[in-house]
Coordinates of C-alpha atoms in Angstrom, one line a residue:
M1 CA -26.9 -42.6 -7.1
N2 CA -27.9 -42.9 -3.5
L3 CA -27.9 -39.6 -1.6
E4 CA -27.9 -39.3 2.2
V5 CA -28.2 -36.2 3.9
K6 CA -27.7 -36.1 7.7
G7 CA -30.4 -34.5 9.6
V8 CA -33.1 -35.2 7.0
S9 CA -35.7 -38.0 7.6
A10 CA -37.3 -40.1 5.1
S11 CA -40.6 -42.2 5.2
P12 CA -40.1 -46.1 5.6
K13 CA -41.9 -46.5 2.2
S14 CA -39.7 -44.2 0.3
L15 CA -36.5 -45.9 1.8
T16 CA -37.8 -49.5 1.0
Q17 CA -38.4 -48.4 -2.7
Q18 CA -34.8 -46.9 -2.8
V19 CA -33.3 -50.1 -1.4
S20 CA -35.1 -52.3 -3.8
R21 CA -34.1 -49.9 -6.7
N22 CA -30.5 -50.1 -5.6
K23 CA -30.4 -53.9 -5.5
K24 CA -30.9 -54.2 -9.3
H25 CA -27.6 -52.5 -9.8
T26 CA -25.6 -53.8 -7.0
Q27 CA -24.3 -56.9 -8.7
D28 CA -23.0 -55.5 -12.0
G29 CA -22.8 -52.0 -13.4
P30 CA -22.8 -51.2 -17.2
T31 CA -19.1 -51.7 -17.4
G32 CA -19.0 -55.2 -16.0
F33 CA -17.2 -54.1 -12.7
P34 CA -18.9 -54.7 -9.3
L35 CA -20.4 -51.7 -7.8
S36 CA -20.4 -50.5 -4.2
I37 CA -21.5 -47.4 -2.4
V38 CA -18.7 -45.2 -1.3
H39 CA -19.7 -42.4 1.2
L40 CA -17.8 -39.2 0.8
N41 CA -18.3 -36.6 3.5
F42 CA -17.8 -33.1 2.4
D43 CA -17.6 -31.2 5.7
A44 CA -17.1 -27.5 4.9
P45 CA -15.1 -25.5 7.3
Y46 CA -17.1 -24.2 10.3
S47 CA -20.3 -25.4 8.7
S48 CA -23.1 -26.4 11.1
S49 CA -24.2 -29.6 9.0
A50 CA -22.2 -32.1 7.0
I51 CA -23.5 -33.7 3.8
S52 CA -22.8 -37.4 3.1
W53 CA -22.9 -38.3 -0.6
G54 CA -23.3 -42.0 -1.5
V55 CA -21.7 -42.5 -4.8
R56 CA -21.5 -45.8 -6.7
L57 CA -18.0 -46.2 -8.2
P58 CA -16.4 -49.2 -9.9
Y59 CA -13.8 -50.8 -7.8
T60 CA -12.2 -54.2 -7.4
D61 CA -12.1 -55.9 -4.0
D62 CA -8.6 -57.4 -4.8
L63 CA -5.6 -55.2 -4.3
S64 CA -3.6 -57.1 -7.0
N65 CA -6.3 -56.3 -9.7
E66 CA -6.0 -52.6 -8.8
Q67 CA -2.2 -52.8 -9.3
K68 CA -2.6 -54.6 -12.7
M69 CA -4.5 -51.5 -14.0
I70 CA -1.3 -49.3 -13.6
P71 CA 0.9 -49.6 -16.8
E72 CA 4.1 -51.6 -16.3
N73 CA 6.1 -49.2 -18.6
L74 CA 5.4 -46.2 -16.7
P75 CA 8.6 -44.4 -15.6
S76 CA 9.4 -43.6 -12.1
P77 CA 9.0 -40.0 -11.2
T78 CA 12.3 -38.0 -11.2
Q79 CA 13.6 -36.2 -8.1
K80 CA 12.6 -32.8 -9.4
Y81 CA 8.9 -33.8 -9.7
K82 CA 9.0 -35.5 -6.2
Q83 CA 10.3 -32.1 -4.8
K84 CA 7.7 -30.1 -6.6
Y85 CA 5.0 -32.5 -5.3
Q86 CA 6.3 -32.3 -1.7
Q87 CA 6.3 -28.6 -1.9
Y88 CA 2.8 -28.5 -3.5
E89 CA 1.5 -30.8 -0.8
T90 CA 3.2 -28.6 2.0
E91 CA 1.6 -25.4 0.4
M92 CA -1.8 -26.8 0.3
K93 CA -1.8 -27.8 4.0
E94 CA -0.3 -24.6 5.1
G95 CA -2.9 -22.7 3.0
Y96 CA -5.8 -24.7 4.5
K97 CA -4.5 -24.0 8.0
W98 CA -4.3 -20.3 7.1
Y99 CA -7.7 -20.2 5.5
S100 CA -9.1 -21.8 8.7
Q101 CA -7.4 -19.4 10.9
I102 CA -8.7 -16.3 8.8
N103 CA -12.3 -17.8 9.1
S104 CA -11.9 -18.3 12.6
E105 CA -10.6 -14.7 13.3
K106 CA -13.6 -13.2 11.1
K107 CA -16.0 -14.9 13.4
R108 CA -14.5 -13.5 16.7
P109 CA -16.1 -10.2 18.0
N110 CA -14.4 -7.1 17.0
V111 CA -12.6 -6.4 20.2
P112 CA -9.1 -4.8 20.7
W113 CA -6.3 -7.5 20.3
Q114 CA -4.3 -8.2 23.2
Q115 CA -1.1 -10.1 23.2
P116 CA -0.8 -12.4 26.2
P117 CA 2.1 -11.5 28.5
E118 CA 3.9 -14.8 28.4
I119 CA 3.9 -14.7 24.6
M120 CA 5.4 -11.2 24.7
D121 CA 8.0 -12.2 27.2
R122 CA 8.9 -15.1 25.0
M123 CA 9.1 -13.0 21.9
N124 CA 11.4 -10.5 23.6
A125 CA 13.7 -13.3 24.8
Q126 CA 13.9 -14.6 21.1
V127 CA 14.5 -11.1 19.8
E128 CA 17.3 -10.4 22.4
E129 CA 19.0 -13.8 21.6
Q130 CA 18.9 -12.9 17.9
V131 CA 20.2 -9.4 18.2
K132 CA 23.1 -10.3 20.4
D133 CA 24.8 -12.0 17.5
S134 CA 26.5 -9.6 15.1
V135 CA 25.6 -11.2 11.9
T136 CA 23.1 -14.3 11.6
A137 CA 22.2 -16.6 8.8
L138 CA 19.2 -14.5 8.0
D139 CA 21.4 -11.4 7.5
R140 CA 23.6 -13.2 5.3
K141 CA 20.7 -14.5 3.2
A142 CA 19.1 -10.9 3.0
L143 CA 22.5 -9.6 1.9
L144 CA 22.3 -12.0 -1.1
Q145 CA 19.8 -9.5 -2.6
Q146 CA 22.5 -6.8 -2.9
C147 CA 24.5 -8.9 -5.2
Y148 CA 22.1 -7.9 -8.0
T149 CA 23.9 -4.6 -8.2
N150 CA 26.8 -6.6 -10.0
S151 CA 24.3 -8.2 -12.4
P152 CA 24.0 -6.9 -15.9
F153 CA 20.7 -5.3 -16.9
N154 CA 19.4 -5.0 -20.3
I155 CA 20.0 -1.4 -21.1
Q156 CA 18.1 -1.4 -24.4
Q157 CA 15.0 -3.0 -22.7
C158 CA 15.3 -0.6 -19.9
Q159 CA 15.3 2.3 -22.2
K160 CA 12.3 1.2 -24.0
R161 CA 10.5 0.7 -20.7
S162 CA 11.5 4.1 -19.5
E163 CA 10.3 5.6 -22.5
A164 CA 6.9 4.0 -22.2
E165 CA 6.6 5.1 -18.7
I166 CA 7.4 8.7 -19.7
V167 CA 4.8 8.7 -22.3
A168 CA 2.2 7.1 -20.0
A169 CA 3.1 9.8 -17.1
K170 CA 2.6 12.5 -19.7
K171 CA -0.7 11.3 -20.7
K172 CA -1.7 11.0 -17.0
Q173 CA -0.5 14.6 -16.3
Q174 CA -2.3 15.9 -19.3
A175 CA -5.6 14.1 -18.3
V176 CA -5.4 15.5 -14.8
I177 CA -4.6 19.0 -15.9
E178 CA -7.5 19.1 -18.4
Q179 CA -10.0 17.8 -15.7
V180 CA -8.7 20.5 -13.3
M181 CA -9.2 23.2 -15.8
I182 CA -12.7 22.0 -16.7
D183 CA -13.7 21.7 -13.1
Q184 CA -12.5 25.1 -12.1
L185 CA -13.5 27.1 -15.2
S186 CA -17.0 25.6 -15.1
R187 CA -17.6 27.0 -11.8
A188 CA -16.6 30.5 -12.8
V189 CA -19.2 33.4 -13.2
I190 CA -19.7 34.1 -16.9
S191 CA -21.5 37.4 -16.4
D192 CA -21.0 40.4 -14.0
P193 CA -23.7 41.1 -11.4
E194 CA -22.8 44.7 -11.7
Q195 CA -23.1 44.9 -15.4
N196 CA -26.2 47.2 -15.2
S197 CA -24.5 49.9 -13.0
I198 CA -23.3 53.3 -14.6
I199 CA -19.9 54.7 -13.4
G200 CA -20.6 56.1 -10.0
S201 CA -23.1 55.1 -7.3
Q202 CA -26.1 55.6 -9.5
Q203 CA -27.7 52.5 -10.9
V204 CA -30.2 51.7 -13.6
P205 CA -33.3 50.6 -12.2
Y206 CA -34.0 46.8 -12.9
L207 CA -37.0 46.0 -14.8
P208 CA -38.1 42.3 -15.7
L209 CA -38.0 41.8 -19.4
F210 CA -41.8 41.1 -19.6
Q211 CA -42.4 44.6 -18.3
E212 CA -40.4 46.6 -20.7
K213 CA -42.2 48.4 -23.3
V214 CA -39.2 49.5 -25.2
P215 CA -38.6 47.9 -28.7
L216 CA -36.1 45.2 -28.6
H217 CA -33.6 47.0 -30.9
L218 CA -33.5 50.1 -28.5
R219 CA -33.1 48.0 -25.3
K220 CA -29.8 47.7 -23.4
R221 CA -28.4 44.3 -24.1
T222 CA -26.7 42.2 -21.4
L223 CA -25.3 38.6 -21.2
H224 CA -27.5 37.6 -18.1
E225 CA -29.9 39.3 -15.8
T226 CA -28.0 37.6 -13.1
K227 CA -27.6 38.6 -9.5
I228 CA -24.8 36.1 -8.6
K229 CA -22.1 37.7 -6.6
T230 CA -18.7 36.0 -6.0
H231 CA -15.2 37.1 -4.5
S232 CA -13.5 36.6 -7.6
T233 CA -13.8 35.3 -11.1
L234 CA -11.4 32.6 -12.3
T235 CA -10.0 32.9 -15.7
E236 CA -7.7 30.4 -17.6
N237 CA -4.9 33.0 -17.2
M238 CA -5.1 33.1 -13.5
L239 CA -5.0 29.1 -13.4
S240 CA -2.2 28.9 -15.7
N241 CA 0.1 30.3 -12.8
K242 CA 0.1 26.9 -10.9
L243 CA 2.8 24.6 -9.5
Q244 CA 2.2 20.9 -10.4
F245 CA 3.4 18.3 -7.9
D246 CA 3.0 14.5 -7.2
A247 CA 2.3 13.1 -3.8
R248 CA 1.5 9.9 -2.0
I249 CA -0.3 9.0 1.3
L250 CA 1.8 8.1 4.4
S251 CA -0.1 5.1 5.3
R252 CA 0.5 1.3 6.4
N253 CA -2.5 0.6 4.1
G254 CA -1.1 -0.8 0.9
R255 CA -4.2 0.1 -0.9
D256 CA -3.9 3.9 0.2
A257 CA -0.1 4.2 0.0
C258 CA -0.2 3.2 -3.7
R259 CA -2.7 5.9 -4.8
E260 CA -1.5 8.0 -7.6
L261 CA -2.0 11.7 -6.5
M262 CA -1.4 14.8 -8.4
G263 CA -1.7 18.3 -6.9
F264 CA -1.6 21.9 -7.9
F265 CA -0.7 25.1 -6.1
F266 CA -2.3 28.2 -7.5
A267 CA -0.1 31.4 -7.0
H268 CA -2.9 34.0 -7.5
D269 CA -4.8 33.1 -4.3
K270 CA -2.4 30.6 -2.7
S271 CA -5.0 27.8 -2.8
L272 CA -4.4 24.1 -3.7
T273 CA -6.2 21.1 -5.0
I274 CA -5.2 17.4 -5.2
Y275 CA -6.6 14.8 -7.7
E276 CA -6.3 11.1 -7.9
Y277 CA -5.7 9.4 -11.1
R278 CA -7.8 6.2 -11.2
Q279 CA -8.0 3.4 -13.6
F280 CA -11.3 1.5 -14.0
G281 CA -10.6 -1.9 -16.0
S282 CA -8.1 -1.7 -18.8
N283 CA -9.4 1.1 -20.8
R284 CA -11.3 3.6 -18.7
T285 CA -9.3 6.2 -16.7
S286 CA -10.4 9.2 -14.7
A287 CA -9.0 12.0 -12.5
L288 CA -11.3 12.6 -9.4
P289 CA -11.0 15.3 -6.7
F290 CA -9.1 14.0 -3.6
I291 CA -8.8 17.4 -2.0
Y292 CA -10.9 19.9 -3.2
K293 CA -9.6 23.5 -4.2
G294 CA -9.2 25.7 -1.2
I295 CA -7.0 27.7 1.0
Y296 CA -5.3 25.4 3.6
S297 CA -3.1 25.4 6.6
H298 CA -0.5 23.0 8.2
Q299 CA -2.3 20.8 10.8
Y300 CA 0.8 19.3 12.4
G301 CA 4.5 20.2 13.1
R302 CA 6.1 23.5 13.9
R303 CA 4.1 25.3 11.3
K304 CA 0.7 24.2 12.6
G305 CA -1.9 26.8 11.7
K306 CA 0.0 28.7 9.1
Q307 CA -1.3 28.9 5.5
Y308 CA 0.6 26.8 2.9
Q309 CA 2.9 28.9 0.9
L310 CA 5.0 28.3 -2.3
Q311 CA 8.2 27.4 -0.1
D312 CA 6.3 24.6 1.6
F313 CA 6.4 22.5 -1.8
Y314 CA 9.4 20.6 -2.2
V315 CA 10.4 16.8 -2.6
G316 CA 10.1 15.2 0.8
A317 CA 7.8 17.8 2.3
N318 CA 4.6 16.7 4.1
L319 CA 1.3 18.1 3.7
T320 CA -1.5 17.5 6.5
F321 CA -5.2 17.9 6.2
L322 CA -8.0 17.0 8.7
S323 CA -10.0 14.1 7.4
S324 CA -13.3 15.5 8.9
Y325 CA -13.2 18.3 6.4
H326 CA -13.2 16.1 3.5
L327 CA -16.2 13.8 3.5
S328 CA -15.5 12.3 0.0
L329 CA -12.5 10.5 1.1
P330 CA -12.4 6.7 1.3
E331 CA -13.4 5.1 4.6
S332 CA -9.9 3.7 5.3
I333 CA -8.5 7.2 5.1
K334 CA -11.0 8.7 7.1
E335 CA -10.2 6.2 10.1
N336 CA -7.3 8.7 10.9
P337 CA -8.1 12.2 12.0
L338 CA -5.0 13.4 10.2
I339 CA -4.0 12.8 6.5
T340 CA -0.4 13.1 5.9
L341 CA 0.7 13.5 2.2
R342 CA 4.4 13.3 1.1
I343 CA 5.4 15.2 -2.0
T344 CA 7.5 12.8 -4.3
H345 CA 7.9 15.2 -7.4
V346 CA 7.7 18.9 -8.1
D347 CA 7.9 20.7 -11.3
Q348 CA 11.2 22.6 -10.5
L349 CA 11.2 25.0 -13.4
T350 CA 7.7 26.2 -12.7
F351 CA 8.6 26.7 -9.1
D352 CA 11.6 28.8 -9.8
S353 CA 9.6 30.9 -12.1
L354 CA 6.7 31.3 -9.6
R355 CA 9.2 32.2 -6.9
K356 CA 10.6 35.1 -9.0
K357 CA 7.2 36.4 -9.7
I358 CA 6.0 36.4 -6.1
M359 CA 9.4 37.4 -4.7
E360 CA 10.0 34.5 -2.3
N361 CA 13.4 33.7 -1.4
G362 CA 15.0 31.0 0.7
D363 CA 14.0 27.5 1.6
G364 CA 11.8 28.8 4.5
L365 CA 13.4 26.7 7.2
T366 CA 13.0 28.2 10.7
E367 CA 15.7 27.8 13.4
Q368 CA 13.4 25.4 15.1
E369 CA 13.1 23.1 12.1
A370 CA 16.8 23.3 11.5
S371 CA 17.5 22.3 15.1
D372 CA 15.0 19.3 14.8
R373 CA 16.9 18.1 11.8
S374 CA 20.0 18.3 13.6
I375 CA 18.8 16.1 16.3
F376 CA 17.4 13.7 13.9
K377 CA 20.6 13.4 12.0
N378 CA 22.7 12.8 15.3
I379 CA 20.5 9.9 16.4
Q380 CA 20.5 8.5 12.7
D381 CA 24.1 8.6 12.5
L382 CA 24.5 6.8 15.9
L383 CA 22.3 4.1 14.9
R384 CA 23.5 3.6 11.5
E385 CA 26.8 2.3 12.6
K386 CA 25.1 -0.2 14.7
L387 CA 22.7 -1.4 12.0
H388 CA 25.6 -2.1 9.5
E389 CA 24.7 -5.5 8.0
R390 CA 21.8 -6.2 10.2
A391 CA 19.6 -3.5 8.9
V392 CA 17.0 -5.9 7.2
R393 CA 16.4 -8.0 10.3
I394 CA 16.4 -5.0 12.7
L395 CA 14.0 -2.8 10.7
T396 CA 11.6 -5.7 9.9
G397 CA 11.9 -7.0 13.5
L398 CA 11.1 -3.6 15.0
G399 CA 8.1 -3.0 12.7
K400 CA 6.8 -6.4 13.6
Y401 CA 7.5 -5.7 17.4
F402 CA 5.6 -2.5 17.2
R403 CA 2.6 -3.9 15.4
H404 CA 2.4 -6.6 18.2
L405 CA 2.4 -3.6 20.9
D406 CA -0.4 -1.7 19.0
K407 CA -3.3 -3.2 20.6
K408 CA -5.8 -0.5 19.4
R409 CA -4.6 -1.0 15.9
N410 CA -4.3 2.9 15.4
G411 CA -0.4 3.0 15.1
L412 CA 0.2 5.1 18.3
L413 CA 2.5 3.9 21.1
C414 CA 3.6 5.4 24.3
K415 CA 7.0 6.7 25.4
E416 CA 7.7 3.4 27.6
D417 CA 6.9 1.3 24.6
F418 CA 9.6 2.9 22.4
K419 CA 12.1 2.7 25.2
Q420 CA 11.3 -1.0 25.7
A421 CA 11.7 -1.7 22.0
L422 CA 15.0 0.1 21.8
K423 CA 16.2 -1.7 24.8
V424 CA 15.1 -5.3 23.3
F425 CA 16.8 -4.7 20.0
H426 CA 19.8 -3.3 21.7
L427 CA 19.7 0.1 20.1
E428 CA 20.9 2.4 22.9
V429 CA 20.2 6.0 22.5
P430 CA 21.4 8.7 25.0
E431 CA 18.8 9.8 27.3
K432 CA 19.2 13.4 26.6
D433 CA 18.9 12.7 22.7
F434 CA 15.8 10.5 23.4
E435 CA 14.1 13.3 25.4
D436 CA 14.8 15.8 22.8
L437 CA 13.5 13.5 20.2
W438 CA 10.4 12.9 22.1
L439 CA 9.6 16.7 22.6
I440 CA 9.7 17.1 18.8
L441 CA 7.5 14.2 17.9
D442 CA 5.1 14.4 20.8
I443 CA 4.2 17.9 19.8
N444 CA 0.6 17.7 21.0
G445 CA 1.7 16.6 24.6
N446 CA -0.6 13.5 24.7
D447 CA 2.3 11.0 25.3
Q448 CA 1.4 9.1 22.2
V449 CA 3.3 8.9 18.9
D450 CA 2.9 7.1 15.7
F451 CA 5.5 4.3 15.4
G452 CA 6.1 5.1 11.7
E453 CA 7.0 8.4 12.4
F454 CA 9.2 7.4 15.2
K455 CA 11.1 5.1 13.0
R456 CA 11.5 7.6 10.3
A457 CA 12.9 10.0 12.8
I458 CA 15.5 7.6 14.2
F459 CA 16.5 5.7 11.1
G460 CA 15.6 8.1 8.4
E461 CA 14.2 6.6 5.2
M462 CA 15.0 6.0 1.4
N463 CA 14.5 9.0 -0.9
E464 CA 11.3 9.4 -2.9
Y465 CA 13.0 8.2 -6.2
R466 CA 13.6 4.8 -4.6
K467 CA 10.1 4.8 -3.1
T468 CA 8.6 5.4 -6.5
F469 CA 10.1 2.1 -7.9
L470 CA 9.3 0.3 -4.7
R471 CA 5.6 1.1 -5.1
K472 CA 5.7 0.1 -8.6
A473 CA 6.9 -3.3 -7.6
Y474 CA 4.4 -3.7 -5.0
M475 CA 1.5 -2.7 -7.3
K476 CA 2.6 -5.2 -9.8
L477 CA 2.3 -7.9 -7.1
D478 CA -1.0 -6.6 -5.7
F479 CA -2.8 -6.0 -8.9
T480 CA -6.2 -6.6 -7.3
K481 CA -5.4 -3.6 -5.0
T482 CA -6.3 -5.4 -1.8
G483 CA -3.4 -4.1 0.4
S484 CA -1.8 -7.5 0.8
V485 CA 0.0 -10.1 -1.3
S486 CA -0.1 -13.9 -0.7
M487 CA 3.3 -15.6 -0.3
V488 CA 2.4 -17.8 -3.2
D489 CA 2.3 -14.8 -5.6
I490 CA 5.5 -13.5 -4.1
R491 CA 7.2 -16.7 -5.1
K492 CA 5.7 -17.0 -8.5
C493 CA 6.6 -13.4 -9.4
Y494 CA 10.2 -13.3 -7.9
C495 CA 12.9 -13.8 -10.4
A496 CA 16.3 -15.2 -9.6
K497 CA 17.5 -15.8 -13.1
K498 CA 19.6 -12.6 -13.3
H499 CA 21.2 -13.2 -9.8
P500 CA 25.2 -13.4 -10.1
H501 CA 25.4 -16.7 -8.1
V502 CA 22.9 -18.2 -10.5
I503 CA 24.6 -17.1 -13.6
S504 CA 28.0 -18.2 -12.3
G505 CA 26.6 -21.5 -11.2
C506 CA 27.3 -21.1 -7.6
A507 CA 23.7 -21.6 -6.7
T508 CA 20.3 -22.4 -8.2
E509 CA 17.3 -20.1 -8.8
E510 CA 15.3 -22.2 -6.2
E511 CA 18.0 -21.6 -3.6
I512 CA 18.2 -17.9 -4.2
K513 CA 14.4 -17.7 -4.3
S514 CA 14.1 -19.8 -1.0
S515 CA 16.6 -17.5 0.8
F516 CA 14.5 -14.5 -0.2
I517 CA 11.2 -16.1 1.0
E518 CA 12.8 -17.2 4.2
T519 CA 14.0 -13.7 5.0
L520 CA 10.7 -12.0 3.9
E521 CA 8.6 -14.6 5.9
N522 CA 10.6 -13.7 9.1
A523 CA 9.6 -10.0 8.5
C524 CA 5.9 -10.7 8.2
S525 CA 3.4 -10.9 11.1
H526 CA 1.6 -13.7 9.2
P527 CA 3.5 -16.2 7.1
R528 CA 1.2 -16.5 4.3
E529 CA 0.7 -12.9 3.3
V530 CA 2.9 -9.8 2.9
L531 CA 1.5 -6.3 3.8
Y532 CA 2.8 -3.1 2.1
C533 CA 4.4 -1.9 5.4
E534 CA 6.3 -5.3 5.8
F535 CA 7.4 -5.1 2.1
E536 CA 8.6 -1.5 2.5
D537 CA 10.5 -2.3 5.9
Y538 CA 12.4 -5.2 4.1
Y539 CA 13.7 -3.0 1.2
E540 CA 14.2 0.0 3.6
G541 CA 16.7 -2.2 5.4
L542 CA 18.3 -3.4 2.2
S543 CA 18.5 0.2 1.0
F544 CA 20.9 0.9 4.1
G545 CA 23.9 -0.8 2.4
I546 CA 23.4 0.8 -0.9
S547 CA 24.7 4.2 -1.7
D548 CA 23.6 4.5 -5.4
D549 CA 20.2 4.9 -6.3
E550 CA 20.6 3.2 -9.7
D551 CA 22.1 0.1 -7.9
F552 CA 19.1 0.0 -5.6
I553 CA 16.5 0.3 -8.7
T554 CA 18.6 -2.5 -10.6
I555 CA 17.9 -4.9 -7.7
L556 CA 14.2 -4.2 -8.0
R557 CA 14.3 -4.4 -11.7
N558 CA 16.1 -7.7 -11.8
S559 CA 13.9 -9.1 -9.1
W560 CA 10.4 -8.0 -10.1
G561 CA 10.9 -7.0 -13.7
I562 CA 9.7 -3.6 -13.5

């Protein structure tokens, strides 16, 4: 083998020896075929040097001899394999382009991204042109996913999966509870610092043990000669009066949004703690503190500065914390000054029992909060009529548009950006309603609001029961927990066998799958990967036209096998 490396010089003597050595094997190889030198250039993307390998391979100079080596009885490829080959070739080319773009972006300096004005104008024109039509081809393809509600689902198999999930959830809950009790009780004082005192103010003088001359059987025995003083001593009975709840992180980062959190509110001192249930590998699991036990207050909204009470814990409620107070949090979470957790499940029996004990009544909703909800509902009812069958395209397009406007990548946009977005997508909101909405959302008065919170305010969102299954589907796709899923994995995991059109023979699996991929690619900022926020926006829009929770879950089960 003759190796030539560009940029490396060799002495004339060594080159002469190499040429003479090669001449011996030029005519005939060990197989009897003539040999020649084939230079293969392997240029790695963005590499500073290229390596040229000279490889001697048997070949024939005559093309007819090469054709004779192909068997005559070889059948011609079918149309099915031709389509697969073309699809594979297209995916490889697009994948290489995507890989090159990612590498080039990584090499660029970390500066705030800015969209050129001419591109933004072009995108606005395209969006306005699409929104003008009532129902487009993409809308019809997106609505095909709703047909899964009419598809039969294996009830027996569903029951088995549900039973297995219930058993797994109980094991997780028990593991977290045991870890909480161990962590809290191990920090409790096991002796009383005032154990040497007599009734009244008089105290027995403290003498070190080595100075005492009294015989051992006549001494006053104590558990510890400790001087530790704490405000309270925790006992298992005190910790048993707790409310258990599940929570998730409101984040556009898929890794953080899919974290499994379990919290506890203790009634005896109105403190709370939150643990994260994590799995390391296939066998090892652990419950780690996420928010350490303490007395916390609201950090955002109408109740800012007020201490958390039992009435603050219900499904759909938000818990806010300052990330600067919790140094052990992951770096991706500490990037935002405020952590917002959404309660997804509450032990209702325990909640009712504790409310009777501490004599708390009512849902604790203030007049201001009731007024805010009324404003949200009026805007949501107004826009719901305009969305109708365009919900998937509007919600995904609006999220994509907001991400383009977010130059600092912190999720905050100003008032004019939101007005412009509503105008582009033809979502007219009365000026008075918009101003009332803005006063509620911009509670800090800095003229900036998170666009995720803005979307939830004007459109609403699917309930937490649906969100739970949506996260299960995404966690199944993102098994490496990177926060993004490649479109290749989406295509592999998506199942169209149970679609009614496939069962009836009106369409093939590939047609249904291609229609789904096309609508999902339209929702993504990058055509080769799907972020969690984009996946959530897609099914958020699909959820608009489905009133029954079980019908929506049937769509996810038939599509992703959860």
